[in-house]
mmCIF file of C-alpha atoms in Angstrom:
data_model
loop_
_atom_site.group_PDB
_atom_site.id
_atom_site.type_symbol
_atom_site.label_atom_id
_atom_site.label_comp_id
_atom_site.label_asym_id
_atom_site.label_seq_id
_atom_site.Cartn_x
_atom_site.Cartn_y
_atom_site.Cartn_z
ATOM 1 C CA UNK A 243 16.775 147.411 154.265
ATOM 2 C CA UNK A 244 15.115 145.093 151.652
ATOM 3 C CA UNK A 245 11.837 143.772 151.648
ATOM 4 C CA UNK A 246 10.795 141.068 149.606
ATOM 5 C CA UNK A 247 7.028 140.287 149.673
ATOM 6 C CA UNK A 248 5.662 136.843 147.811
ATOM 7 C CA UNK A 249 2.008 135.913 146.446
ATOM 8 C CA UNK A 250 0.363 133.524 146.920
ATOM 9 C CA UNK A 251 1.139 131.936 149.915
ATOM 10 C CA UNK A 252 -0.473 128.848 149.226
ATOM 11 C CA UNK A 253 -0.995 127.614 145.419
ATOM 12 C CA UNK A 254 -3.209 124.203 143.961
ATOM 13 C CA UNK A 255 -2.990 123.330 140.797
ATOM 14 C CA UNK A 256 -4.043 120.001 138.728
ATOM 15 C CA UNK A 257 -0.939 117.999 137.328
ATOM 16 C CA UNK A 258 -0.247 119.445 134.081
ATOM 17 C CA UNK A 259 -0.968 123.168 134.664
ATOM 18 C CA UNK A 260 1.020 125.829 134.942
ATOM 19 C CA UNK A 261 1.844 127.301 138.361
ATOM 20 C CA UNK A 262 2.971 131.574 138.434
ATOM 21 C CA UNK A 263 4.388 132.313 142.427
ATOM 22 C CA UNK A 264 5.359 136.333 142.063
ATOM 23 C CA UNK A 265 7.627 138.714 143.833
ATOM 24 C CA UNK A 266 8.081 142.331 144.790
ATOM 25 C CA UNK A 267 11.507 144.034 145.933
ATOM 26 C CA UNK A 268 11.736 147.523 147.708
ATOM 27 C CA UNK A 269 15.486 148.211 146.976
ATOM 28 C CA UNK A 270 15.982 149.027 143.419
ATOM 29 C CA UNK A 271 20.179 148.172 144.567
ATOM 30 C CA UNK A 272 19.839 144.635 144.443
ATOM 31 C CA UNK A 273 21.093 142.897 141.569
ATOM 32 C CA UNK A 274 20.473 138.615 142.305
ATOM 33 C CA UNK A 275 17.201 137.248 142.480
ATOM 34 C CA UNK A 276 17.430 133.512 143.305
ATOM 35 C CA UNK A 277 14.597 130.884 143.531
ATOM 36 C CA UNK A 278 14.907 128.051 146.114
ATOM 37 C CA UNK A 279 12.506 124.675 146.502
ATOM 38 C CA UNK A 280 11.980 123.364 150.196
ATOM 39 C CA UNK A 281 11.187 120.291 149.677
ATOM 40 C CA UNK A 282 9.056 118.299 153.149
ATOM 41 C CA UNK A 283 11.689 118.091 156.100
ATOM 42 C CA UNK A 284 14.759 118.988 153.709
ATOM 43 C CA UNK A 285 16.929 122.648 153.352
ATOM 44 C CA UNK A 286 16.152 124.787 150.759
ATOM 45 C CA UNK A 287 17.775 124.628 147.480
ATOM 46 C CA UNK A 288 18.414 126.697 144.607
ATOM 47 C CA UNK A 289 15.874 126.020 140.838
ATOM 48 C CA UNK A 290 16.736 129.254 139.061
ATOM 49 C CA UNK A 291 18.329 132.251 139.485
ATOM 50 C CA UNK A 292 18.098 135.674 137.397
ATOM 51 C CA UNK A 293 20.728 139.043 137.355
ATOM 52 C CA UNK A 294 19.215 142.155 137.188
ATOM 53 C CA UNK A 295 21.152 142.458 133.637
ATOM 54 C CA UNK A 296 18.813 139.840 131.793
ATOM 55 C CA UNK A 297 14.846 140.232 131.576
ATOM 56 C CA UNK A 298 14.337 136.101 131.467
ATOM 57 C CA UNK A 299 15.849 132.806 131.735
ATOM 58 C CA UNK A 300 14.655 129.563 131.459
ATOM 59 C CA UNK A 301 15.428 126.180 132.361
ATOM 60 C CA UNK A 302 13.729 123.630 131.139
ATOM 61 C CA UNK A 303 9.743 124.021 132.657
ATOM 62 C CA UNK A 304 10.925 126.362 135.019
ATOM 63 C CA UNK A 305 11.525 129.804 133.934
ATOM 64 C CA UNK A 306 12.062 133.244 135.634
ATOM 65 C CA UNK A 307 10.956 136.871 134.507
ATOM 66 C CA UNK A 308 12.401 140.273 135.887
ATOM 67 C CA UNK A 309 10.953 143.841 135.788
ATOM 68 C CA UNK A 310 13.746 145.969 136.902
ATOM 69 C CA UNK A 311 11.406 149.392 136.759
ATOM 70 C CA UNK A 312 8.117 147.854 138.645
ATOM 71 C CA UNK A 313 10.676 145.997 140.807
ATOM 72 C CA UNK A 314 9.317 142.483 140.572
ATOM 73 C CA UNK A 315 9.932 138.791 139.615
ATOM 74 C CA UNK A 316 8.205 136.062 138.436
ATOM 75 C CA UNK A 317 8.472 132.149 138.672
ATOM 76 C CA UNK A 318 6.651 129.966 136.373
ATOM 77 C CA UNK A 319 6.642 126.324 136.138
ATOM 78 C CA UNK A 320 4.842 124.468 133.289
ATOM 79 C CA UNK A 321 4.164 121.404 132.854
ATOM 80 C CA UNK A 322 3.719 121.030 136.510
ATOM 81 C CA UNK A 323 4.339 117.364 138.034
ATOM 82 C CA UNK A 324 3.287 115.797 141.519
ATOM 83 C CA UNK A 325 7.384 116.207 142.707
ATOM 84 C CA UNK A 326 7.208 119.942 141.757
ATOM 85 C CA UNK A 327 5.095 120.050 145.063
ATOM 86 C CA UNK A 328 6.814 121.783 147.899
ATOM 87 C CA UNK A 329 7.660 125.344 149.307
ATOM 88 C CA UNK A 330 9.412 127.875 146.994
ATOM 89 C CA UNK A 331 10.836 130.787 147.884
ATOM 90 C CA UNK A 332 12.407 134.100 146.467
ATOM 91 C CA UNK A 333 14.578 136.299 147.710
ATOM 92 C CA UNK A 334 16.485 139.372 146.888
ATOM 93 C CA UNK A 335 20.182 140.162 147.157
ATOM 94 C CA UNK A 336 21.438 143.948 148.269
ATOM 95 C CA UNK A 337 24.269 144.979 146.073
ATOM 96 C CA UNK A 338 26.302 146.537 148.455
ATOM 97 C CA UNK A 339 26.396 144.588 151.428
ATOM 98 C CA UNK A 340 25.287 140.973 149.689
ATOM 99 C CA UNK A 341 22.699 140.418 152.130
ATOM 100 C CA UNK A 342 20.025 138.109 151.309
ATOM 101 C CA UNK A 343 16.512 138.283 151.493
ATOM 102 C CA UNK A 344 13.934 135.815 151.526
ATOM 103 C CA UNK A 345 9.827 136.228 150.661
ATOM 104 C CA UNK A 346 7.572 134.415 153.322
ATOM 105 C CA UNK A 347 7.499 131.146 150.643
ATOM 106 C CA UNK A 348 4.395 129.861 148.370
ATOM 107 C CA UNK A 349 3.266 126.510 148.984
ATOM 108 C CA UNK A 350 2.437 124.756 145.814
ATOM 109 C CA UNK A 351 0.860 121.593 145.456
ATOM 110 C CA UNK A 352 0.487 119.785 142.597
ATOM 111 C CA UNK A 353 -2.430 117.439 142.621
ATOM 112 C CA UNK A 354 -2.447 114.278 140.388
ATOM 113 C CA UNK B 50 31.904 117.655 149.094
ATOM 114 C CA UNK B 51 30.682 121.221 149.140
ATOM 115 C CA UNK B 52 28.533 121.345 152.283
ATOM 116 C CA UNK B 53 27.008 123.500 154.991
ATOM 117 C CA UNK B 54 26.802 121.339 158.144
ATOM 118 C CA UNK B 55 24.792 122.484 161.325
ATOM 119 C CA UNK B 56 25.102 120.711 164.553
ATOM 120 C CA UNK B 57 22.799 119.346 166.213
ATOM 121 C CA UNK B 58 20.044 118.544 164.214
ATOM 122 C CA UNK B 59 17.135 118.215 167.043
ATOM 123 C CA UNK B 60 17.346 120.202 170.482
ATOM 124 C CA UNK B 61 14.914 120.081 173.056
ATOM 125 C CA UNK B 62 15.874 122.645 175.750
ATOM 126 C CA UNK B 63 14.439 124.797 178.737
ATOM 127 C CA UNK B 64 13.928 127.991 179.410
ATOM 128 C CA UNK B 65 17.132 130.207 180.030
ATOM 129 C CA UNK B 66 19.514 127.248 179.498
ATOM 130 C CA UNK B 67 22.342 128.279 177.210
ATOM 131 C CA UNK B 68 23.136 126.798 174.031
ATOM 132 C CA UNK B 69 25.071 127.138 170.925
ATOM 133 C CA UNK B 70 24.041 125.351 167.145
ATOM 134 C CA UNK B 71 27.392 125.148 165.610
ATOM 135 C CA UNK B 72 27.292 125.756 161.754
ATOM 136 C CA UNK B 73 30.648 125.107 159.609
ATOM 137 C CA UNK B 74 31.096 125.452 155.677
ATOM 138 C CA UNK B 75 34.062 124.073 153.672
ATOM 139 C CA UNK B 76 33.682 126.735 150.193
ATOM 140 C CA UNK B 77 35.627 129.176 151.949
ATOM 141 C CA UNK B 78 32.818 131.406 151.729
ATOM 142 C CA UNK B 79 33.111 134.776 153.199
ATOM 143 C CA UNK B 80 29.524 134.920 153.612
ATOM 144 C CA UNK B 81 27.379 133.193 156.221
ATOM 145 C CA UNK B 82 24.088 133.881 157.987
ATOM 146 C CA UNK B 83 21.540 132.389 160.177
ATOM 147 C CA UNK B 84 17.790 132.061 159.515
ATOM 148 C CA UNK B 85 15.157 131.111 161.042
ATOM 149 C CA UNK B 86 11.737 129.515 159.870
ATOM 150 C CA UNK B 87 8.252 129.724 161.150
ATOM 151 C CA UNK B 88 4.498 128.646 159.822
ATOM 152 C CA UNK B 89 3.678 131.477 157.372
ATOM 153 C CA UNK B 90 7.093 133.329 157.725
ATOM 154 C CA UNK B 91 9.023 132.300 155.878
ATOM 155 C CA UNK B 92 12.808 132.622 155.994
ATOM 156 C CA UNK B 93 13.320 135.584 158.428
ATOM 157 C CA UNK B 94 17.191 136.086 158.656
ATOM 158 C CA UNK B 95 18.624 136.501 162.517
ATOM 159 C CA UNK B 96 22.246 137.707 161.698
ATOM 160 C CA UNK B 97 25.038 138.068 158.954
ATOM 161 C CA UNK B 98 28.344 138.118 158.706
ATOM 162 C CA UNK B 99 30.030 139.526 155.634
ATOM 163 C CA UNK B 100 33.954 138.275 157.011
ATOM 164 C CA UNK B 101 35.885 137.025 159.602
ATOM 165 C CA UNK B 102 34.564 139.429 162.807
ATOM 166 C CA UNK B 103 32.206 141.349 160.570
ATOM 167 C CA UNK B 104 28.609 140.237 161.958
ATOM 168 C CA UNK B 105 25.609 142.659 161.141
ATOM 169 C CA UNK B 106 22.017 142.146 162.818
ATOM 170 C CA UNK B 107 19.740 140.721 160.182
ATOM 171 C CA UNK B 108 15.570 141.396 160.465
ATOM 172 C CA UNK B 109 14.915 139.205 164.044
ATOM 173 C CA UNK B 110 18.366 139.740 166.084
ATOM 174 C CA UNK B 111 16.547 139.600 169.923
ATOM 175 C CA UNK B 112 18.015 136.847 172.311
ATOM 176 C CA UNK B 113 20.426 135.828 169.603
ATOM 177 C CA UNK B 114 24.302 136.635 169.497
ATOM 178 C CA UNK B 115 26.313 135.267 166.837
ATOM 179 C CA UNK B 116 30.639 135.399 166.315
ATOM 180 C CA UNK B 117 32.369 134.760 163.355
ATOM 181 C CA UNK B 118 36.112 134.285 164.355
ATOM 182 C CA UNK B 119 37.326 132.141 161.344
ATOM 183 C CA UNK B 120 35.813 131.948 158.111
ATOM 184 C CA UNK B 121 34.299 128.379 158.315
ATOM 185 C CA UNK B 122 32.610 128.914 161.792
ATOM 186 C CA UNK B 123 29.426 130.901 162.226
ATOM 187 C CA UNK B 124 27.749 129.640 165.655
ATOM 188 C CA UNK B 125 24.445 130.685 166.424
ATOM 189 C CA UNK B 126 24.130 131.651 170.499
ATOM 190 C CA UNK B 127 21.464 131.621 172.468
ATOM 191 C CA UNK B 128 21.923 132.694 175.999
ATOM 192 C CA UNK B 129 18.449 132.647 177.736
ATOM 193 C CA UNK B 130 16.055 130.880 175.279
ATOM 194 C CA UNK B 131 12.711 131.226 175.602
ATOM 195 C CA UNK B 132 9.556 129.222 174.479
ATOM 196 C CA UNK B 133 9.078 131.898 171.954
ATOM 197 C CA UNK B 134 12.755 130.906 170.178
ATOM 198 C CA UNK B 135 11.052 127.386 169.259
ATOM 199 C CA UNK B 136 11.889 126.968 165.590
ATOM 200 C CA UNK B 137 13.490 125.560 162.612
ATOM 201 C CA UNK B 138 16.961 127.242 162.214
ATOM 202 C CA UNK B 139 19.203 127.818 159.335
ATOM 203 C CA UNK B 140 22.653 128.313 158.851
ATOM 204 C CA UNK B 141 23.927 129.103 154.610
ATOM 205 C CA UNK B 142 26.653 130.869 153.168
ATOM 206 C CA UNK B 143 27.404 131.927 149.519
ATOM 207 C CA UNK B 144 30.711 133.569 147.989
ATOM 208 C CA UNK B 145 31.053 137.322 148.327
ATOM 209 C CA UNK B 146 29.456 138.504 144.843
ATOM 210 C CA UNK B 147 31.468 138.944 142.133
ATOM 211 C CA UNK B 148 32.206 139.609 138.461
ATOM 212 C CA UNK B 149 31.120 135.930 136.894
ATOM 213 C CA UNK B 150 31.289 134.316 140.327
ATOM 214 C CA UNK B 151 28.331 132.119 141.630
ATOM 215 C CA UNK B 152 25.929 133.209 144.396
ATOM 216 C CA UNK B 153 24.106 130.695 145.508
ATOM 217 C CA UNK B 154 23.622 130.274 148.796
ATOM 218 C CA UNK B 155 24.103 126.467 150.237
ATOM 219 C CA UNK B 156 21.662 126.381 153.448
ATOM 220 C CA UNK B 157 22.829 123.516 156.192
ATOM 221 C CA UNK B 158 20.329 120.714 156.703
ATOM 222 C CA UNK B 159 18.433 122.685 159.515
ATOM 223 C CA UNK B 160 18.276 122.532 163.544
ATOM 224 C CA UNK B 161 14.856 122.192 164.882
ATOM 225 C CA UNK B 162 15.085 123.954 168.491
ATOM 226 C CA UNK B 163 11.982 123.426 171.149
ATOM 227 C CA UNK B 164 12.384 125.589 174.165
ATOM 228 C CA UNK B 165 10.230 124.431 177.046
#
């Protein structure tokens, strides 16, 4: 099945900076690779999202890059605010069977 | 309003005492699964279900059951719990995937289980 691994797990930065969390897929089937914020105490939620047909999308200081051949992903956030502070988390969807997987999460924190 | 809704919200149980966290969509989703998340872990998926009684074992299945008998419904089962099931639990579902159709997953607003 799919395995979705996630660096770092934890991730300071000063207000302002730029934050990079980055992902690795094992099944070169899967074709959806969403980005969801956890927010303290709430559900996760969906930021960004990127097909396996488009290299990079952006969305206003969040942005997400794909490498279909080395089988990774990339979230960046610029610009980085305190409320950008929380757990993120990628995962990985399976073509065939549209199972989802999730990486183990990156807690940023965003320090005024 | 589009929503996942798990039931109940807090659960303090013991050991081997049955009990079921209900989880219902309204998207007509044929998609729903159960996850469960733990200090460093992450989102570790417990079961699937891909249709109405099509349920697949996801990456931690053990003491769980799950039965998908309509296509809002998706209970989560526990039928002996032990202290080792203590956890924040999950419930989401997301459209089957599809030419120009959406895929995000809506998650519920989470069931904290401690099994004593």
């Amino acid at each position: 099945g799919e395995n979705v691994e996630q660096h770092p797990s934890t991730l300071s930065v000063q207000e302002g900076d730029s934050a990079v969390i980055k992902c690795t897929y094992s099944d070169s089937a899967s074709n959806y690779f969403p980005w969801y914020k956890q927010e303290l105490g709430k559900r996760p939620q969906l930021i960004i999202d990127i097909r396996s047909n488009v290299g990079e999308k952006k969305d206003q200081r969040i942005a997400v890059t794909l490498n279909k051949t080395a089988k990774h992903f990339s979230l960046h956030i610029t610009e980085t605010q305190p409320e950008d502070s929380a757990v993120y988390f990628c995962a990985a969807l399976l073509l065939n069977n549209n199972d989802m997987r999730f990486g183990a999460g990156t807690r940023l924190t965003v320090k005024p | 309003e589009a929503q996942v809704t798990q039931n109940p919200r807090y659960l303090i149980t013991v050991t081997g005492k049955k009990l079921t966290v209900t989880c219902s969509q309204n998207m007509n989703h044929e998609y729903m699964s159960w996850y469960r998340q733990d200090p460093g872990l992450g989102l570790r998926q417990i079961y699937y279900s891909m249709n109405v009684e099509v349920t697949d074992k996801g990456d931690v299945p053990e003491g769980y059951k799950v039965s998908r008998k309509e296509k809002r419904n998706f209970p989560l089962i526990l039928e002996s719990p032990s202290p080792n099931q203590t956890s924040l639990y999950f419930c989401a579902s997301n459209p089957a995937q599809g030419r120009g159709r959406d895929t995000e997953a809506f998650f519920g607003q989470g069931t904290r289980l401690t099994v004593v």
